[in-house]
């Protein structure tokens, strides 16, 4: 690592593009709402942008603010089939008018949904457990992995984020503002060429191997390797396809479980496959999913080998009051139907390709775009003030994100230093919207010259 790199400030995930109250303007009409927000949320308040936005409505890929400005949403992969999609909203509200109960009663729609969802997974993942958040899903996945392996050690990537429960925060380096990871958690650099050179698969597998040895030496053993299969908070690492295979084999040999966290790449976003792990031709023992699953309705869950779930349930079992309700099931089913009927995975390929071409065109004119990575409609773009790909700049990314907001495009940051523009629009994106985005990015880069 160069001296310059080591001097850079790492950015925890919640500090990316975050509002700082010290930037408040005295005559801002939003000040009353900001003050109430601060009083209610206290220190846990996290808002986007140096100048936060009050939102009032949304449709398709667009969100509308209280002052009437409409913004193109290139950040949010929760409303993945489009904000307030009429078919999803209708399924949700029609079921809410009829019946909404916990899952300890039989219900046709729930089994229809789970059959449909299961059909998207390899056959060996025979059971689905629904939860209300990706954090709960990963928490459960880790507990099952620890029971199945009889070990405690977990291997993650350096800037991973897997959620907010106590257990999951421990394995989310990107959530930590200070302090070290616990003894049973080891973080390895994400699978990119900056860390591993030309042979990413072998380099990443070696790092996982070393981490496994350390966990064994420390007496924890290896319970699991868990990765977000598009490595979104690490900065989006997608290629070459298949690079996960060797690392997964290493973990299995060490007696551990492979957990694919599909909360970000799942439900067709990477275009090549419905699930991100399928791009790497690996067989996870557990898959966790969430965010786009209910298009905004809080739904998440795991797909898991039935033998592992059975072992776990011998000890404690699992019940979740709000998960797998008829409303959740009807909503999730509508999301699957919309993805299929509107060919959204294919659209992610077509619009993702068009978007990539537009980004490459900008990169040809502006050397500060130092790398473009990703798959389908999940892209990461590194910016570097001096054009050196080994020296990407979190400050430039933050400036560009705020300039993009002035050009009515919402976008996020990722990576250890916040050095990557994270591009993740709804899957119903159109070519015109890609043009709007590329135009705004070109203007924003010029404004940040
Ligand atoms: C990869 C990944 N896993 C898990 C989670 C946690 O999901 P939730 O916020 O629904 O608890 C997140 C949230 O950002 C995530 O990005």
Short mmCIF file of C-alpha atoms and ligand atoms in Angstrom, two decimals:
data_model
loop_
_atom_site.label_atom_id
_atom_site.label_comp_id
_atom_site.label_asym_id
_atom_site.label_seq_id
_atom_site.Cartn_x
_atom_site.Cartn_y
_atom_site.Cartn_z
CA UNK A 1 0.00 0.00 0.00
CA UNK A 2 1.43 3.41 -0.93
CA UNK A 3 2.09 6.00 1.76
CA UNK A 4 -0.51 8.23 0.15
CA UNK A 5 -3.20 5.55 0.32
CA UNK A 6 -2.59 4.77 3.94
CA UNK A 7 -3.13 8.43 4.82
CA UNK A 8 -6.66 8.42 3.34
CA UNK A 9 -9.59 8.49 5.73
CA UNK A 10 -11.78 5.42 5.75
CA UNK A 11 -15.51 6.15 5.64
CA UNK A 12 -18.03 4.02 7.56
CA UNK A 13 -21.12 3.27 5.50
CA UNK A 14 -23.36 5.73 7.35
CA UNK A 15 -20.91 8.57 6.77
CA UNK A 16 -21.20 8.31 2.97
CA UNK A 17 -22.87 11.43 1.59
CA UNK A 18 -24.18 12.27 5.07
CA UNK A 19 -25.63 15.61 6.20
CA UNK A 20 -23.59 17.46 8.79
CA UNK A 21 -25.62 19.85 10.99
CA UNK A 22 -22.61 22.22 11.03
CA UNK A 23 -23.39 22.92 7.33
CA UNK A 24 -26.90 24.24 8.17
CA UNK A 25 -27.87 27.54 6.55
CA UNK A 26 -29.53 30.12 8.87
CA UNK A 27 -32.36 31.08 6.46
CA UNK A 28 -33.21 27.58 5.15
CA UNK A 29 -37.01 27.00 5.18
CA UNK A 30 -36.26 23.35 6.11
CA UNK A 31 -34.65 24.32 9.40
CA UNK A 32 -37.80 23.67 11.46
CA UNK A 33 -38.17 20.14 10.04
CA UNK A 34 -34.42 19.55 10.49
CA UNK A 35 -34.61 20.62 14.14
CA UNK A 36 -37.61 18.34 14.80
CA UNK A 37 -35.77 15.49 13.09
CA UNK A 38 -32.75 16.09 15.31
CA UNK A 39 -34.90 16.20 18.46
CA UNK A 40 -36.67 12.95 17.53
CA UNK A 41 -33.85 10.83 16.06
CA UNK A 42 -31.09 12.29 18.24
CA UNK A 43 -27.60 10.98 17.52
CA UNK A 44 -29.06 8.20 15.35
CA UNK A 45 -30.24 10.69 12.72
CA UNK A 46 -28.59 10.01 9.34
CA UNK A 47 -29.65 12.13 6.36
CA UNK A 48 -28.36 12.17 2.80
CA UNK A 49 -26.74 15.29 1.25
CA UNK A 50 -25.05 18.43 2.52
CA UNK A 51 -28.46 20.02 1.87
CA UNK A 52 -31.05 17.33 2.83
CA UNK A 53 -34.17 16.83 0.70
CA UNK A 54 -37.76 16.53 1.93
CA UNK A 55 -39.53 13.98 -0.29
CA UNK A 56 -43.27 13.72 -0.83
CA UNK A 57 -43.98 11.19 -3.61
CA UNK A 58 -42.42 8.85 -6.17
CA UNK A 59 -43.24 6.87 -9.30
CA UNK A 60 -41.12 4.67 -11.59
CA UNK A 61 -37.52 5.91 -11.34
CA UNK A 62 -38.46 9.39 -10.12
CA UNK A 63 -38.92 10.95 -6.68
CA UNK A 64 -40.57 14.32 -6.06
CA UNK A 65 -39.49 16.74 -3.35
CA UNK A 66 -41.66 19.10 -1.30
CA UNK A 67 -40.52 22.06 -3.43
CA UNK A 68 -41.80 20.30 -6.59
CA UNK A 69 -38.37 19.27 -7.93
CA UNK A 70 -38.30 15.77 -9.43
CA UNK A 71 -35.16 13.66 -9.01
CA UNK A 72 -34.02 10.64 -11.00
CA UNK A 73 -33.33 7.90 -8.45
CA UNK A 74 -30.06 6.14 -9.26
CA UNK A 75 -29.44 5.14 -5.66
CA UNK A 76 -32.30 3.11 -4.39
CA UNK A 77 -32.53 -0.61 -5.10
CA UNK A 78 -35.42 -1.19 -2.69
CA UNK A 79 -38.20 -0.06 -5.07
CA UNK A 80 -36.48 -2.22 -7.65
CA UNK A 81 -39.47 -2.68 -9.98
CA UNK A 82 -40.21 1.05 -9.74
CA UNK A 83 -41.42 3.33 -6.96
CA UNK A 84 -45.02 2.68 -5.88
CA UNK A 85 -45.53 0.13 -8.67
CA UNK A 86 -49.34 -0.02 -9.13
CA UNK A 87 -49.52 -3.84 -9.27
CA UNK A 88 -47.44 -4.23 -6.10
CA UNK A 89 -49.40 -1.54 -4.27
CA UNK A 90 -52.70 -3.16 -5.36
CA UNK A 91 -51.62 -6.64 -4.21
CA UNK A 92 -50.50 -5.24 -0.87
CA UNK A 93 -53.62 -3.15 -0.18
CA UNK A 94 -56.11 -5.76 -1.45
CA UNK A 95 -54.65 -8.37 0.88
CA UNK A 96 -54.47 -5.87 3.77
CA UNK A 97 -58.23 -5.27 3.36
CA UNK A 98 -58.93 -9.02 3.58
CA UNK A 99 -56.64 -10.67 6.12
CA UNK A 100 -53.25 -10.03 7.73
CA UNK A 101 -52.12 -12.51 10.37
CA UNK A 102 -48.95 -14.23 11.51
CA UNK A 103 -47.66 -17.37 9.81
CA UNK A 104 -49.02 -19.87 12.37
CA UNK A 105 -52.12 -20.36 10.23
CA UNK A 106 -52.26 -21.98 6.81
CA UNK A 107 -52.56 -19.58 3.89
CA UNK A 108 -52.64 -20.35 0.14
CA UNK A 109 -50.81 -17.22 -1.01
CA UNK A 110 -47.91 -17.82 1.36
CA UNK A 111 -47.23 -21.29 -0.04
CA UNK A 112 -47.74 -20.06 -3.61
CA UNK A 113 -45.17 -17.34 -2.99
CA UNK A 114 -42.65 -19.65 -1.34
CA UNK A 115 -43.00 -22.23 -4.14
CA UNK A 116 -42.36 -19.50 -6.71
CA UNK A 117 -39.42 -18.06 -4.77
CA UNK A 118 -37.87 -21.48 -4.20
CA UNK A 119 -38.00 -22.21 -7.93
CA UNK A 120 -35.41 -19.43 -8.42
CA UNK A 121 -32.84 -21.30 -6.25
CA UNK A 122 -30.78 -24.44 -6.84
CA UNK A 123 -32.62 -27.58 -5.68
CA UNK A 124 -30.44 -28.19 -2.63
CA UNK A 125 -31.78 -25.01 -0.96
CA UNK A 126 -35.04 -26.69 0.01
CA UNK A 127 -36.34 -24.40 2.73
CA UNK A 128 -37.13 -20.70 2.98
CA UNK A 129 -37.42 -18.76 6.23
CA UNK A 130 -38.92 -15.30 5.88
CA UNK A 131 -37.91 -12.35 8.05
CA UNK A 132 -38.63 -8.61 7.96
CA UNK A 133 -35.13 -7.26 7.32
CA UNK A 134 -31.86 -8.31 5.73
CA UNK A 135 -30.25 -7.94 9.16
CA UNK A 136 -32.57 -10.53 10.66
CA UNK A 137 -31.93 -12.81 7.69
CA UNK A 138 -28.15 -12.60 8.10
CA UNK A 139 -28.41 -12.96 11.86
CA UNK A 140 -30.32 -16.21 11.38
CA UNK A 141 -27.92 -17.37 8.63
CA UNK A 142 -24.93 -16.88 10.95
CA UNK A 143 -26.58 -18.77 13.79
CA UNK A 144 -27.42 -21.67 11.48
CA UNK A 145 -23.86 -21.66 10.10
CA UNK A 146 -22.36 -21.69 13.59
CA UNK A 147 -24.62 -24.58 14.63
CA UNK A 148 -23.88 -26.56 11.44
CA UNK A 149 -20.11 -26.08 11.62
CA UNK A 150 -19.73 -26.24 15.40
CA UNK A 151 -17.39 -23.26 14.96
CA UNK A 152 -17.62 -19.53 15.60
CA UNK A 153 -15.20 -17.82 13.19
CA UNK A 154 -16.54 -15.67 10.36
CA UNK A 155 -14.70 -14.36 7.28
CA UNK A 156 -15.97 -11.15 5.66
CA UNK A 157 -14.64 -8.50 3.30
CA UNK A 158 -12.95 -5.32 4.48
CA UNK A 159 -15.82 -2.84 3.94
CA UNK A 160 -18.71 -5.28 4.13
CA UNK A 161 -22.07 -4.28 5.56
CA UNK A 162 -24.43 -7.10 6.51
CA UNK A 163 -26.88 -5.35 8.84
CA UNK A 164 -27.61 -3.98 12.28
CA UNK A 165 -28.28 -6.69 14.89
CA UNK A 166 -25.58 -7.25 17.54
CA UNK A 167 -24.25 -10.38 15.78
CA UNK A 168 -24.38 -8.87 12.33
CA UNK A 169 -22.81 -5.55 13.36
CA UNK A 170 -19.86 -7.59 14.64
CA UNK A 171 -19.26 -8.92 11.11
CA UNK A 172 -19.84 -5.58 9.32
CA UNK A 173 -16.52 -3.69 9.26
CA UNK A 174 -18.18 -0.82 7.41
CA UNK A 175 -20.54 -0.21 10.33
CA UNK A 176 -17.68 0.41 12.76
CA UNK A 177 -16.65 3.99 13.41
CA UNK A 178 -13.91 2.97 15.81
CA UNK A 179 -12.30 -0.08 17.38
CA UNK A 180 -11.22 -3.44 16.00
CA UNK A 181 -13.31 -6.35 14.80
CA UNK A 182 -13.96 -9.02 17.43
CA UNK A 183 -11.45 -11.87 17.67
CA UNK A 184 -13.70 -14.34 15.81
CA UNK A 185 -14.13 -12.10 12.74
CA UNK A 186 -11.50 -11.61 10.05
CA UNK A 187 -11.85 -9.19 7.14
CA UNK A 188 -10.06 -9.74 3.84
CA UNK A 189 -9.62 -7.15 1.06
CA UNK A 190 -12.40 -7.21 -1.55
CA UNK A 191 -11.80 -9.14 -4.78
CA UNK A 192 -10.39 -6.42 -7.04
CA UNK A 193 -7.18 -6.08 -9.02
CA UNK A 194 -5.83 -3.34 -6.70
CA UNK A 195 -5.62 -5.93 -3.90
CA UNK A 196 -4.95 -9.11 -5.86
CA UNK A 197 -3.47 -8.16 -9.24
CA UNK A 198 -4.42 -10.14 -12.35
CA UNK A 199 -5.50 -13.39 -10.68
CA UNK A 200 -8.33 -12.18 -8.50
CA UNK A 201 -9.78 -15.66 -7.91
CA UNK A 202 -6.50 -17.11 -6.62
CA UNK A 203 -5.59 -14.00 -4.62
CA UNK A 204 -8.98 -13.83 -2.93
CA UNK A 205 -8.92 -17.58 -2.18
CA UNK A 206 -5.42 -17.23 -0.65
CA UNK A 207 -6.64 -14.39 1.57
CA UNK A 208 -9.63 -16.49 2.68
CA UNK A 209 -7.28 -19.42 3.30
CA UNK A 210 -5.01 -17.28 5.51
CA UNK A 211 -8.04 -15.92 7.38
CA UNK A 212 -9.31 -19.48 7.97
CA UNK A 213 -5.91 -20.52 9.37
CA UNK A 214 -5.87 -17.56 11.72
CA UNK A 215 -9.40 -18.35 12.96
CA UNK A 216 -8.37 -21.97 13.57
CA UNK A 217 -5.17 -20.85 15.36
CA UNK A 218 -7.23 -18.55 17.56
CA UNK A 219 -9.43 -21.50 18.54
CA UNK A 220 -12.63 -20.28 16.85
CA UNK A 221 -12.65 -22.59 13.84
CA UNK A 222 -14.38 -21.55 10.61
CA UNK A 223 -18.15 -21.18 10.71
CA UNK A 224 -18.68 -19.20 7.51
CA UNK A 225 -17.50 -17.05 4.69
CA UNK A 226 -20.23 -14.49 4.08
CA UNK A 227 -20.07 -12.15 1.10
CA UNK A 228 -22.39 -9.77 -0.67
CA UNK A 229 -21.99 -11.38 -4.08
CA UNK A 230 -21.66 -7.99 -5.85
CA UNK A 231 -19.52 -6.53 -2.99
CA UNK A 232 -21.55 -3.31 -3.03
CA UNK A 233 -20.30 -1.53 0.08
CA UNK A 234 -16.74 -2.63 -0.77
CA UNK A 235 -17.08 -0.68 -4.03
CA UNK A 236 -18.78 -3.16 -6.46
CA UNK A 237 -16.61 -6.08 -7.60
CA UNK A 238 -18.16 -8.31 -10.22
CA UNK A 239 -15.58 -9.73 -12.58
CA UNK A 240 -14.24 -12.03 -13.77
CA UNK A 241 -17.32 -14.20 -13.36
CA UNK A 242 -16.53 -17.29 -11.29
CA UNK A 243 -13.90 -15.67 -9.06
CA UNK A 244 -15.72 -16.83 -5.92
CA UNK A 245 -15.39 -20.55 -6.71
CA UNK A 246 -11.91 -21.10 -5.25
CA UNK A 247 -12.65 -19.16 -2.05
CA UNK A 248 -15.87 -21.11 -1.45
CA UNK A 249 -13.95 -24.38 -1.87
CA UNK A 250 -11.40 -23.18 0.71
CA UNK A 251 -14.12 -22.48 3.26
CA UNK A 252 -15.86 -25.79 2.68
CA UNK A 253 -12.54 -27.61 3.14
CA UNK A 254 -12.08 -25.78 6.45
CA UNK A 255 -15.48 -27.07 7.62
CA UNK A 256 -17.29 -23.75 7.15
CA UNK A 257 -20.47 -22.73 5.39
CA UNK A 258 -20.77 -20.34 2.45
CA UNK A 259 -23.43 -17.65 2.90
CA UNK A 260 -24.31 -15.60 -0.18
CA UNK A 261 -25.76 -12.27 0.91
CA UNK A 262 -28.10 -11.36 -1.96
CA UNK A 263 -29.70 -8.39 -0.23
CA UNK A 264 -28.11 -6.07 -2.82
CA UNK A 265 -27.61 -8.02 -6.08
CA UNK A 266 -30.63 -10.33 -5.90
CA UNK A 267 -33.88 -10.32 -7.88
CA UNK A 268 -32.35 -9.91 -11.35
CA UNK A 269 -30.33 -6.74 -10.87
CA UNK A 270 -27.04 -8.10 -12.22
CA UNK A 271 -28.87 -9.18 -15.41
CA UNK A 272 -26.62 -12.22 -15.99
CA UNK A 273 -28.57 -14.20 -13.39
CA UNK A 274 -31.47 -13.83 -10.97
CA UNK A 275 -29.04 -14.17 -8.03
CA UNK A 276 -25.53 -12.71 -7.84
CA UNK A 277 -23.93 -15.98 -6.69
CA UNK A 278 -25.12 -17.67 -9.91
CA UNK A 279 -22.72 -15.42 -11.86
CA UNK A 280 -19.93 -17.22 -10.01
CA UNK A 281 -21.28 -20.72 -10.50
CA UNK A 282 -21.06 -21.52 -6.78
CA UNK A 283 -23.44 -23.42 -4.50
CA UNK A 284 -24.14 -21.50 -1.29
CA UNK A 285 -25.30 -23.39 1.78
CA UNK A 286 -27.42 -20.40 2.78
CA UNK A 287 -28.62 -17.41 0.76
CA UNK A 288 -29.91 -14.28 2.46
CA UNK A 289 -32.12 -11.80 0.65
CA UNK A 290 -34.07 -8.62 1.37
CA UNK A 291 -34.35 -5.02 0.10
CA UNK A 292 -36.02 -5.40 -3.36
CA UNK A 293 -38.00 -8.45 -2.22
CA UNK A 294 -41.10 -6.43 -1.24
CA UNK A 295 -40.35 -3.31 -3.34
CA UNK A 296 -40.49 -1.26 -0.12
CA UNK A 297 -42.63 -3.55 2.04
CA UNK A 298 -40.27 -4.87 4.77
CA UNK A 299 -39.53 -8.39 3.55
CA UNK A 300 -36.39 -10.51 3.71
CA UNK A 301 -35.38 -14.10 4.36
CA UNK A 302 -33.03 -16.98 3.79
CA UNK A 303 -32.99 -20.00 1.49
CA UNK A 304 -31.24 -22.82 3.29
CA UNK A 305 -30.36 -26.49 3.18
CA UNK A 306 -33.07 -28.39 5.06
CA UNK A 307 -30.56 -30.48 7.07
CA UNK A 308 -28.93 -27.33 8.45
CA UNK A 309 -32.25 -25.74 9.33
CA UNK A 310 -33.43 -28.96 11.02
CA UNK A 311 -30.30 -29.09 13.21
CA UNK A 312 -30.73 -25.46 14.20
CA UNK A 313 -34.41 -25.95 15.04
CA UNK A 314 -33.52 -28.81 17.39
CA UNK A 315 -32.03 -26.15 19.67
CA UNK A 316 -34.27 -23.10 19.35
CA UNK A 317 -36.59 -23.02 16.33
CA UNK A 318 -37.57 -19.77 14.64
CA UNK A 319 -40.68 -17.62 14.53
CA UNK A 320 -41.05 -14.05 13.28
CA UNK A 321 -44.35 -12.27 14.00
CA UNK A 322 -44.58 -10.06 10.91
CA UNK A 323 -42.72 -12.21 8.36
CA UNK A 324 -44.54 -14.56 5.95
CA UNK A 325 -47.87 -12.82 6.63
CA UNK A 326 -50.51 -12.89 3.88
CA UNK A 327 -49.74 -9.24 3.05
CA UNK A 328 -45.99 -9.93 2.80
CA UNK A 329 -46.67 -13.00 0.65
CA UNK A 330 -49.06 -11.18 -1.70
CA UNK A 331 -46.59 -8.32 -2.04
CA UNK A 332 -43.60 -10.58 -2.69
CA UNK A 333 -45.59 -12.56 -5.25
CA UNK A 334 -46.55 -9.37 -7.08
CA UNK A 335 -42.87 -8.34 -7.19
CA UNK A 336 -41.89 -11.69 -8.77
CA UNK A 337 -44.74 -11.36 -11.27
CA UNK A 338 -43.73 -7.83 -12.27
CA UNK A 339 -40.06 -8.83 -12.72
CA UNK A 340 -41.19 -11.63 -15.06
CA UNK A 341 -44.03 -9.84 -16.90
CA UNK A 342 -42.07 -6.64 -17.51
CA UNK A 343 -38.86 -8.49 -18.46
CA UNK A 344 -36.92 -6.48 -15.91
CA UNK A 345 -33.90 -8.78 -15.79
CA UNK A 346 -33.56 -8.42 -19.58
CA UNK A 347 -34.02 -4.66 -19.21
CA UNK A 348 -31.19 -4.63 -16.66
CA UNK A 349 -28.99 -6.17 -19.36
CA UNK A 350 -30.04 -3.77 -22.13
CA UNK A 351 -30.13 -0.54 -20.10
CA UNK A 352 -27.10 -1.64 -18.06
CA UNK A 353 -25.12 -2.07 -21.30
CA UNK A 354 -26.27 1.30 -22.60
CA UNK A 355 -25.35 2.93 -19.27
CA UNK A 356 -21.92 1.35 -19.32
CA UNK A 357 -21.33 2.63 -22.87
CA UNK A 358 -22.29 6.13 -21.72
CA UNK A 359 -19.93 5.89 -18.75
CA UNK A 360 -17.11 4.63 -20.96
CA UNK A 361 -17.69 7.56 -23.32
CA UNK A 362 -17.35 9.96 -20.37
CA UNK A 363 -14.23 8.10 -19.18
CA UNK A 364 -12.67 8.53 -22.64
CA UNK A 365 -13.01 12.30 -22.19
CA UNK A 366 -12.25 12.59 -18.47
CA UNK A 367 -9.25 10.73 -17.04
CA UNK A 368 -10.58 11.15 -13.51
CA UNK A 369 -12.95 8.22 -14.15
CA UNK A 370 -10.36 5.62 -13.22
CA UNK A 371 -12.40 2.40 -13.26
CA UNK A 372 -15.87 1.14 -14.20
CA UNK A 373 -17.03 -2.15 -12.72
CA UNK A 374 -20.25 -4.05 -12.23
CA UNK A 375 -22.96 -6.09 -13.91
CA UNK A 376 -26.40 -5.23 -15.25
CA UNK A 377 -27.81 -2.28 -13.33
CA UNK A 378 -25.31 -2.48 -10.47
CA UNK A 379 -22.26 -0.44 -11.39
CA UNK A 380 -19.37 1.10 -9.48
CA UNK A 381 -17.31 3.97 -10.90
CA UNK A 382 -14.06 5.02 -9.23
CA UNK A 383 -13.07 8.67 -9.42
CA UNK A 384 -9.50 9.79 -8.99
CA UNK A 385 -8.52 13.46 -8.79
CA UNK A 386 -5.08 12.83 -10.33
CA UNK A 387 -6.22 10.13 -12.78
CA UNK A 388 -4.22 7.43 -10.99
CA UNK A 389 -6.45 4.34 -10.60
CA UNK A 390 -4.52 3.41 -7.45
CA UNK A 391 -5.45 6.71 -5.89
CA UNK A 392 -9.24 7.15 -6.11
CA UNK A 393 -10.74 10.08 -4.21
CA UNK A 394 -13.61 9.97 -1.71
CA UNK A 395 -13.66 13.77 -1.65
CA UNK A 396 -14.20 14.04 -5.42
CA UNK A 397 -16.96 11.41 -5.22
CA UNK A 398 -18.68 13.37 -2.43
CA UNK A 399 -18.45 16.60 -4.47
CA UNK A 400 -19.82 14.90 -7.59
CA UNK A 401 -22.72 13.32 -5.65
CA UNK A 402 -23.74 16.76 -4.36
CA UNK A 403 -23.34 18.30 -7.84
CA UNK A 404 -25.49 15.50 -9.31
CA UNK A 405 -28.20 16.38 -6.85
CA UNK A 406 -28.23 19.92 -8.31
CA UNK A 407 -28.71 18.27 -11.73
CA UNK A 408 -31.63 16.28 -10.27
CA UNK A 409 -29.99 12.85 -9.99
CA UNK A 410 -29.70 10.90 -6.72
CA UNK A 411 -26.67 8.65 -6.42
CA UNK A 412 -24.59 7.08 -3.63
CA UNK A 413 -21.01 6.26 -2.68
CA UNK A 414 -19.26 3.04 -1.72
CA UNK A 415 -15.78 1.69 -1.01
CA UNK A 416 -13.43 1.86 1.94
CA UNK A 417 -12.70 5.54 1.35
CA UNK A 418 -16.03 6.42 -0.30
CA UNK A 419 -14.11 6.49 -3.59
CA UNK A 420 -16.72 4.75 -5.75
CA UNK A 421 -19.92 6.13 -7.25
CA UNK A 422 -22.54 3.45 -6.56
CA UNK A 423 -25.02 3.24 -9.45
CA UNK A 424 -28.15 1.25 -8.72
CA UNK A 425 -31.34 2.58 -10.36
CA UNK A 426 -34.70 0.77 -10.44
CA UNK A 427 -34.79 -2.05 -13.00
CA UNK A 428 -37.57 -0.35 -14.99
CA UNK A 429 -35.04 2.26 -16.20
CA UNK A 430 -35.39 3.62 -19.76
CA UNK A 431 -32.81 4.76 -22.33
CA UNK A 432 -34.00 8.35 -21.91
CA UNK A 433 -33.32 8.13 -18.18
CA UNK A 434 -29.82 6.77 -18.86
CA UNK A 435 -29.24 9.78 -21.17
CA UNK A 436 -30.45 12.12 -18.41
CA UNK A 437 -28.04 10.50 -15.95
CA UNK A 438 -25.01 10.60 -18.28
CA UNK A 439 -25.69 14.26 -19.11
CA UNK A 440 -25.90 15.10 -15.38
CA UNK A 441 -22.73 13.17 -14.58
CA UNK A 442 -20.79 14.92 -17.38
CA UNK A 443 -21.96 18.34 -16.14
CA UNK A 444 -21.23 17.44 -12.50
CA UNK A 445 -17.70 16.26 -13.29
CA UNK A 446 -17.03 19.49 -15.19
CA UNK A 447 -18.41 21.51 -12.25
CA UNK A 448 -16.03 19.69 -9.90
CA UNK A 449 -12.96 20.40 -12.06
C1 LIG B 1 -25.44 -6.52 1.70
C2 LIG B 1 -26.42 -6.18 2.78
N1 LIG B 1 -26.82 -7.14 3.63
C3 LIG B 1 -27.70 -6.88 4.62
C4 LIG B 1 -28.22 -5.61 4.80
C5 LIG B 1 -29.17 -5.35 5.93
O1 LIG B 1 -30.46 -5.25 5.45
P1 LIG B 1 -31.57 -4.42 6.28
O2 LIG B 1 -31.19 -2.98 6.23
O3 LIG B 1 -32.86 -4.74 5.56
O4 LIG B 1 -31.57 -4.97 7.66
C6 LIG B 1 -27.83 -4.59 3.93
C7 LIG B 1 -28.39 -3.23 4.09
O5 LIG B 1 -27.95 -2.26 3.54
C8 LIG B 1 -26.92 -4.88 2.89
O6 LIG B 1 -26.52 -3.94 2.04
#
